[in-house]
XYZ file of C-alpha atoms in Angstrom:
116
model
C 30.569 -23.958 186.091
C 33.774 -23.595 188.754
C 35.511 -20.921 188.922
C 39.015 -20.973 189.871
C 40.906 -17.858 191.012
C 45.044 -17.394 192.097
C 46.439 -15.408 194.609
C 49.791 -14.469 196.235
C 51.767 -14.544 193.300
C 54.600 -11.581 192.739
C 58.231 -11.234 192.783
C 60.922 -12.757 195.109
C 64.338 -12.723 195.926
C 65.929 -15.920 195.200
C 65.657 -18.638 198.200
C 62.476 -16.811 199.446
C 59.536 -18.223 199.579
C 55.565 -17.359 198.765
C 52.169 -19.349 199.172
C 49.780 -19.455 196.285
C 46.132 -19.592 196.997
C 43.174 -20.743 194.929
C 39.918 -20.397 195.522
C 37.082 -22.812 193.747
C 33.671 -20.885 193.453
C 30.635 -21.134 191.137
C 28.905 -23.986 190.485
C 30.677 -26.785 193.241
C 29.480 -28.196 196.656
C 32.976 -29.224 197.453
C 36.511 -29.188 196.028
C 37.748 -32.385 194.257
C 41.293 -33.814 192.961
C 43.581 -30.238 192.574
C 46.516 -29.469 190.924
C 48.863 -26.625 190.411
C 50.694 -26.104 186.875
C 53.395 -23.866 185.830
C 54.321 -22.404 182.420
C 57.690 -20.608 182.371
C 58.181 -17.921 179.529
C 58.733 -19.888 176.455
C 58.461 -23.320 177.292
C 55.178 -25.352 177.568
C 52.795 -25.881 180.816
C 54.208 -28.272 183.223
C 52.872 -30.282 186.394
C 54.075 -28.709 190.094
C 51.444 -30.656 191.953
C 48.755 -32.521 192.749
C 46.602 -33.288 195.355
C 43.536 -36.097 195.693
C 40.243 -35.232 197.483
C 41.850 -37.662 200.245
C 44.923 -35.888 200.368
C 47.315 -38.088 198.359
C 50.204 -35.322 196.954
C 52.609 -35.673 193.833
C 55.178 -33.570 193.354
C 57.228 -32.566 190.010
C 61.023 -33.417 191.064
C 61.991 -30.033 190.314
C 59.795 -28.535 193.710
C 59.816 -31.655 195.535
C 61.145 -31.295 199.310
C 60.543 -27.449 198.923
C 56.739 -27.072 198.057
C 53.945 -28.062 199.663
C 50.422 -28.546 198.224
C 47.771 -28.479 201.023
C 43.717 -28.075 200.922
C 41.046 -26.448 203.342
C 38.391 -28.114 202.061
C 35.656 -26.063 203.933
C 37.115 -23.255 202.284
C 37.253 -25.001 199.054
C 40.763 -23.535 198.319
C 43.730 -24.908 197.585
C 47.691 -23.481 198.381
C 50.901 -24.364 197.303
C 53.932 -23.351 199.905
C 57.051 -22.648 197.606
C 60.076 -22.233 199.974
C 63.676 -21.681 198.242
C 62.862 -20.561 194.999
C 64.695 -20.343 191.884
C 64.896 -18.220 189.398
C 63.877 -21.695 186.990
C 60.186 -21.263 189.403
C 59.787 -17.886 187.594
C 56.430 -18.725 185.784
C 52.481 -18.159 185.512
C 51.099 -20.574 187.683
C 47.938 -22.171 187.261
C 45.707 -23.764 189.653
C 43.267 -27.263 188.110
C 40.584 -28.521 189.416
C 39.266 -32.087 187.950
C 35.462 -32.997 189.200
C 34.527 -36.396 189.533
C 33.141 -37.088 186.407
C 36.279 -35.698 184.736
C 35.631 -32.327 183.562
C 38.421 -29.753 184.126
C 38.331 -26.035 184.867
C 41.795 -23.920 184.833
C 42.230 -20.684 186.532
C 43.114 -17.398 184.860
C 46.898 -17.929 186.630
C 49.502 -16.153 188.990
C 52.972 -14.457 187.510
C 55.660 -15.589 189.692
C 59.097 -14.266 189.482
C 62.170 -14.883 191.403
C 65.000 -12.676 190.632
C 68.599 -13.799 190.990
Protein backbone atom coordinates (compact mmCIF):
# COMPACT_ATOMS: atom_id res chain seq x y z
CA UNK A 1 0.00 0.00 0.00
CA UNK A 2 1.24 3.92 -0.75
CA UNK A 3 0.86 6.24 1.41
CA UNK A 4 0.39 9.71 0.43
CA UNK A 5 0.86 12.63 2.85
CA UNK A 6 0.30 16.84 2.21
CA UNK A 7 2.17 19.52 3.45
CA UNK A 8 2.43 23.35 3.36
CA UNK A 9 -1.04 24.05 3.27
CA UNK A 10 -2.50 27.16 5.56
CA UNK A 11 -3.83 30.52 5.08
CA UNK A 12 -2.79 33.36 2.67
CA UNK A 13 -3.35 36.73 1.82
CA UNK A 14 -4.78 37.05 -1.52
CA UNK A 15 -2.04 37.17 -4.51
CA UNK A 16 0.42 35.25 -2.21
CA UNK A 17 1.60 32.29 -2.93
CA UNK A 18 2.41 28.67 -1.08
CA UNK A 19 4.00 25.25 -2.30
CA UNK A 20 2.25 22.05 -1.45
CA UNK A 21 4.30 19.00 -0.86
CA UNK A 22 3.47 15.31 -1.01
CA UNK A 23 5.28 12.69 -0.02
CA UNK A 24 4.62 8.88 -1.46
CA UNK A 25 5.75 6.23 1.21
CA UNK A 26 4.76 2.61 1.98
CA UNK A 27 4.69 0.08 -0.28
CA UNK A 28 6.42 1.92 -3.77
CA UNK A 29 9.96 1.70 -5.35
CA UNK A 30 9.31 4.85 -7.25
CA UNK A 31 6.64 7.52 -7.80
CA UNK A 32 4.38 7.15 -10.91
CA UNK A 33 1.75 9.48 -12.90
CA UNK A 34 0.69 12.33 -9.91
CA UNK A 35 -1.92 14.57 -9.59
CA UNK A 36 -3.16 17.24 -7.31
CA UNK A 37 -7.10 17.74 -6.71
CA UNK A 38 -8.99 20.37 -5.01
CA UNK A 39 -12.42 20.36 -3.32
CA UNK A 40 -13.68 23.83 -2.34
CA UNK A 41 -16.36 23.96 0.54
CA UNK A 42 -19.50 22.83 -1.04
CA UNK A 43 -18.78 21.99 -4.40
CA UNK A 44 -17.37 18.61 -5.66
CA UNK A 45 -13.48 17.51 -6.10
CA UNK A 46 -11.92 19.01 -9.07
CA UNK A 47 -8.58 18.42 -11.16
CA UNK A 48 -5.55 21.24 -10.44
CA UNK A 49 -2.92 19.04 -11.99
CA UNK A 50 -1.24 16.43 -13.30
CA UNK A 51 1.95 15.24 -13.93
CA UNK A 52 3.30 11.87 -15.99
CA UNK A 53 6.26 9.79 -14.68
CA UNK A 54 8.07 11.59 -17.78
CA UNK A 55 7.09 14.85 -16.78
CA UNK A 56 4.22 15.69 -19.15
CA UNK A 57 1.94 18.50 -16.93
CA UNK A 58 -1.87 19.44 -17.36
CA UNK A 59 -3.20 22.12 -15.84
CA UNK A 60 -7.02 23.02 -14.86
CA UNK A 61 -7.55 26.58 -16.68
CA UNK A 62 -8.45 28.06 -13.53
CA UNK A 63 -4.40 27.71 -12.08
CA UNK A 64 -2.88 27.56 -15.36
CA UNK A 65 0.11 30.20 -15.85
CA UNK A 66 0.17 30.54 -11.95
CA UNK A 67 0.85 26.92 -10.61
CA UNK A 68 3.35 24.73 -11.16
CA UNK A 69 3.36 20.93 -10.63
CA UNK A 70 6.96 19.58 -10.37
CA UNK A 71 8.44 16.02 -9.05
CA UNK A 72 11.77 14.92 -7.23
CA UNK A 73 11.53 11.65 -8.06
CA UNK A 74 14.40 10.41 -5.73
CA UNK A 75 12.46 11.86 -3.12
CA UNK A 76 9.34 10.37 -4.37
CA UNK A 77 7.39 13.63 -3.64
CA UNK A 78 5.51 15.66 -5.53
CA UNK A 79 4.79 19.87 -5.16
CA UNK A 80 2.52 22.13 -6.58
CA UNK A 81 3.81 26.04 -6.66
CA UNK A 82 0.52 28.20 -6.35
CA UNK A 83 1.57 31.86 -6.97
CA UNK A 84 -1.39 34.61 -7.00
CA UNK A 85 -4.01 33.01 -5.27
CA UNK A 86 -7.58 33.59 -5.03
CA UNK A 87 -9.85 33.44 -2.67
CA UNK A 88 -11.84 30.75 -5.45
CA UNK A 89 -8.18 28.42 -4.54
CA UNK A 90 -9.53 28.30 -0.94
CA UNK A 91 -9.96 24.43 -0.73
CA UNK A 92 -8.66 20.94 0.74
CA UNK A 93 -6.25 19.85 -1.59
CA UNK A 94 -5.50 16.45 -2.36
CA UNK A 95 -2.51 14.89 -3.73
CA UNK A 96 -3.17 11.23 -6.33
CA UNK A 97 -0.99 8.96 -7.13
CA UNK A 98 -2.01 6.32 -10.06
CA UNK A 99 0.56 3.12 -10.26
CA UNK A 100 1.06 1.51 -13.37
CA UNK A 101 -1.32 -1.03 -13.28
CA UNK A 102 -4.00 1.54 -12.41
CA UNK A 103 -4.67 1.43 -8.84
CA UNK A 104 -5.10 4.81 -7.07
CA UNK A 105 -4.21 5.97 -3.57
CA UNK A 106 -5.46 9.61 -2.31
CA UNK A 107 -3.91 11.46 0.47
CA UNK A 108 -5.64 12.52 3.67
CA UNK A 109 -5.48 16.40 2.06
CA UNK A 110 -4.22 20.05 2.84
CA UNK A 111 -6.83 23.07 3.91
CA UNK A 112 -5.91 25.96 1.90
CA UNK A 113 -7.36 29.31 2.43
CA UNK A 114 -6.79 32.59 0.87
CA UNK A 115 -8.48 35.43 2.47
CA UNK A 116 -9.59 38.49 0.53
Amino acid sequence: QVQLVESGGGLVQAGGSLRLSCAASGSIFSINAMGWYRQPPGKQRELVATITKGGSTIYADSVKGRSTISRDNAKNTVYLQMNSLKPEDTAVYYCKHTGVRGDTYWGQGTQVTVSS
